[in-house]
GROMACS .gro file of C-alpha atoms in nm:
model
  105
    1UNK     CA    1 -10.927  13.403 -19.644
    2UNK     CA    2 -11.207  13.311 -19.407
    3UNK     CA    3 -11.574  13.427 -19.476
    4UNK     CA    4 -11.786  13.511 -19.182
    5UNK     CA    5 -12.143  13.572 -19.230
    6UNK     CA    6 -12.427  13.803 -18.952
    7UNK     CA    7 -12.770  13.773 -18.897
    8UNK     CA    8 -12.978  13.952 -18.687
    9UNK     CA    9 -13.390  13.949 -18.789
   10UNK     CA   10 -13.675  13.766 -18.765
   11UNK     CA   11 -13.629  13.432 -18.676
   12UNK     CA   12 -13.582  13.198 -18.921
   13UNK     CA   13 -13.417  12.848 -18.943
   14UNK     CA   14 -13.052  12.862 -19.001
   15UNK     CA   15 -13.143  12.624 -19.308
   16UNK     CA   16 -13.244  12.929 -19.465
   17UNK     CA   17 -12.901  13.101 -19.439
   18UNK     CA   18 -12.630  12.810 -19.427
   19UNK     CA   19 -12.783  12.606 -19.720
   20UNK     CA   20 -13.033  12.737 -19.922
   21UNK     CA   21 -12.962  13.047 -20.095
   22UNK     CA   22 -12.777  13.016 -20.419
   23UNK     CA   23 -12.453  13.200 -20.263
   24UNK     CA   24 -12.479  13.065 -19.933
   25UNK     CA   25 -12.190  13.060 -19.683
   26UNK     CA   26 -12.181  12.660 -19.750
   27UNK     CA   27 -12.166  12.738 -20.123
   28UNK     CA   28 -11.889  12.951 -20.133
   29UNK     CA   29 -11.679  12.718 -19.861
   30UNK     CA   30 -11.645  12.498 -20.144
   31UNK     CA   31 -11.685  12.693 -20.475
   32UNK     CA   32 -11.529  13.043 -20.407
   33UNK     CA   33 -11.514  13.205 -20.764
   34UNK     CA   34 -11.340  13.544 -20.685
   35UNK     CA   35 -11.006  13.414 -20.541
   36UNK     CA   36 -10.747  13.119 -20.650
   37UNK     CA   37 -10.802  12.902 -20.365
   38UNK     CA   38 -11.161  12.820 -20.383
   39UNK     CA   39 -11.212  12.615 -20.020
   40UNK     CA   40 -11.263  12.700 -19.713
   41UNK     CA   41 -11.237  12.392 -19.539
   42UNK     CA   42 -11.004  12.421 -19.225
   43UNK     CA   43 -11.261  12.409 -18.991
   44UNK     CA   44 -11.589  12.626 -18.937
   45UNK     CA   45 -11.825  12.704 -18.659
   46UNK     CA   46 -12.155  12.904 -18.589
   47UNK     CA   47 -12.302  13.057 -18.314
   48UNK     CA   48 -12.634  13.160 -18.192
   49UNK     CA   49 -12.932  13.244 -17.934
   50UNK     CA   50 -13.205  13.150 -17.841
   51UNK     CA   51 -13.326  13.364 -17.597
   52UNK     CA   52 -13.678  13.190 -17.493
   53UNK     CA   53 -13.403  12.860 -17.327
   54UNK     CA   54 -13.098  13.046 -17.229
   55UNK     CA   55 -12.921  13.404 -17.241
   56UNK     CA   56 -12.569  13.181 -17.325
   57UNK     CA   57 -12.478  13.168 -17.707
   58UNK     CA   58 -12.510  12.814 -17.829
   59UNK     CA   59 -12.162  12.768 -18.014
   60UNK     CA   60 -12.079  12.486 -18.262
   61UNK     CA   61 -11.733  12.422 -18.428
   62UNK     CA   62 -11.556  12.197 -18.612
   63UNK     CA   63 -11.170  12.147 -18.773
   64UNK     CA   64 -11.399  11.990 -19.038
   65UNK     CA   65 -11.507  12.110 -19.356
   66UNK     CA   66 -11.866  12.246 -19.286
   67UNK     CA   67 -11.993  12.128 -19.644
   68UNK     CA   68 -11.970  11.787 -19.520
   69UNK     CA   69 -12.045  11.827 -19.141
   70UNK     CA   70 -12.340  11.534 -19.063
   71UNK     CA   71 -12.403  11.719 -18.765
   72UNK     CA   72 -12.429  12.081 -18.935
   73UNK     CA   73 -12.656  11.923 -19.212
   74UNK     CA   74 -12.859  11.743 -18.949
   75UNK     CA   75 -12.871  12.084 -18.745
   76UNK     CA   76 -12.962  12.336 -18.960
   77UNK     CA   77 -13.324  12.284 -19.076
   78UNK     CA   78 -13.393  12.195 -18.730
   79UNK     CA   79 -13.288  12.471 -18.501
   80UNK     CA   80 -13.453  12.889 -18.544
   81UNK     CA   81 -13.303  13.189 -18.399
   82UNK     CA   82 -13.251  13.535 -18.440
   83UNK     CA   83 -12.936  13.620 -18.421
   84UNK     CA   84 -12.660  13.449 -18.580
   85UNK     CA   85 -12.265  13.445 -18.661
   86UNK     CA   86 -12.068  13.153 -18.855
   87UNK     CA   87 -11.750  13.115 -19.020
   88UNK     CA   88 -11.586  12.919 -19.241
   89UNK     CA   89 -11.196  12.896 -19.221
   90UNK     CA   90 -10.941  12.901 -19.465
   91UNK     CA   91 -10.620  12.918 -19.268
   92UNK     CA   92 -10.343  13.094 -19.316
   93UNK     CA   93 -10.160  13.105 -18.981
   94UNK     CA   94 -10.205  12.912 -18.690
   95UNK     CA   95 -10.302  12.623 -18.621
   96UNK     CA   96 -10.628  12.444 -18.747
   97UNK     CA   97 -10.790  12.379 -18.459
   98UNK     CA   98 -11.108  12.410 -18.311
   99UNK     CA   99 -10.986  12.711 -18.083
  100UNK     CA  100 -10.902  12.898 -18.394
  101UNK     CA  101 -11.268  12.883 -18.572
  102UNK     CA  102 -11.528  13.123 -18.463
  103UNK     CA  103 -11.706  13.254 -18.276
  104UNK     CA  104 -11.509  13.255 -18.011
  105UNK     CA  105 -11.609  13.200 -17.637
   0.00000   0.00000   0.00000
């Protein structure tokens, strides 16, 4: 099952929501207690704005697991916005690929 998770606020590093909090989307990618298969790790992405550079979404995917994305981990506590989508995939059917991981453009 894949776990999507929505923010729309203040803005706030994406640190804050991806990382930090005890039950974070990165934390249950890898730990899931409430179902048998406890990873989510075919493939993840997140999307966001930031309205002040560009009306355009900035998207970011991966066919990686996102608990050990460099990049994501190098991202997050670096980049602020508003409004927010990301997923982490657990696949089922189809294909793991990045066309598959949301949000899609």
């Amino acid at each position: 099952m894949c776990r999507l998770m929505a923010y729309k606020g203040t803005p706030i590093v994406i640190d804050d929501l991806l990382y930090k909090p005890k039950n974070s989307l990165i934390n249950q990618s890898i730990n899931a207690r409430e179902i048998e298969e406890p990873l989510n790790g075919d493939g993840f992405g997140v999307g966001w704005y930031v309205p002040g550079l560009n009306l355009e979404p900035i998207n970011f995917v991966s066919v990686n697991p996102a608990w050990s994305n460099r990049n994501l981990r190098n991202l997050a506590p670096k980049t602020m916005t508003g409004c927010m989508l990301a997923h982490v995939r657990a696949a089922s059917v189809g294909d793991v690929s990045e066309s598959n991981c949301h949000p899609f453009q």
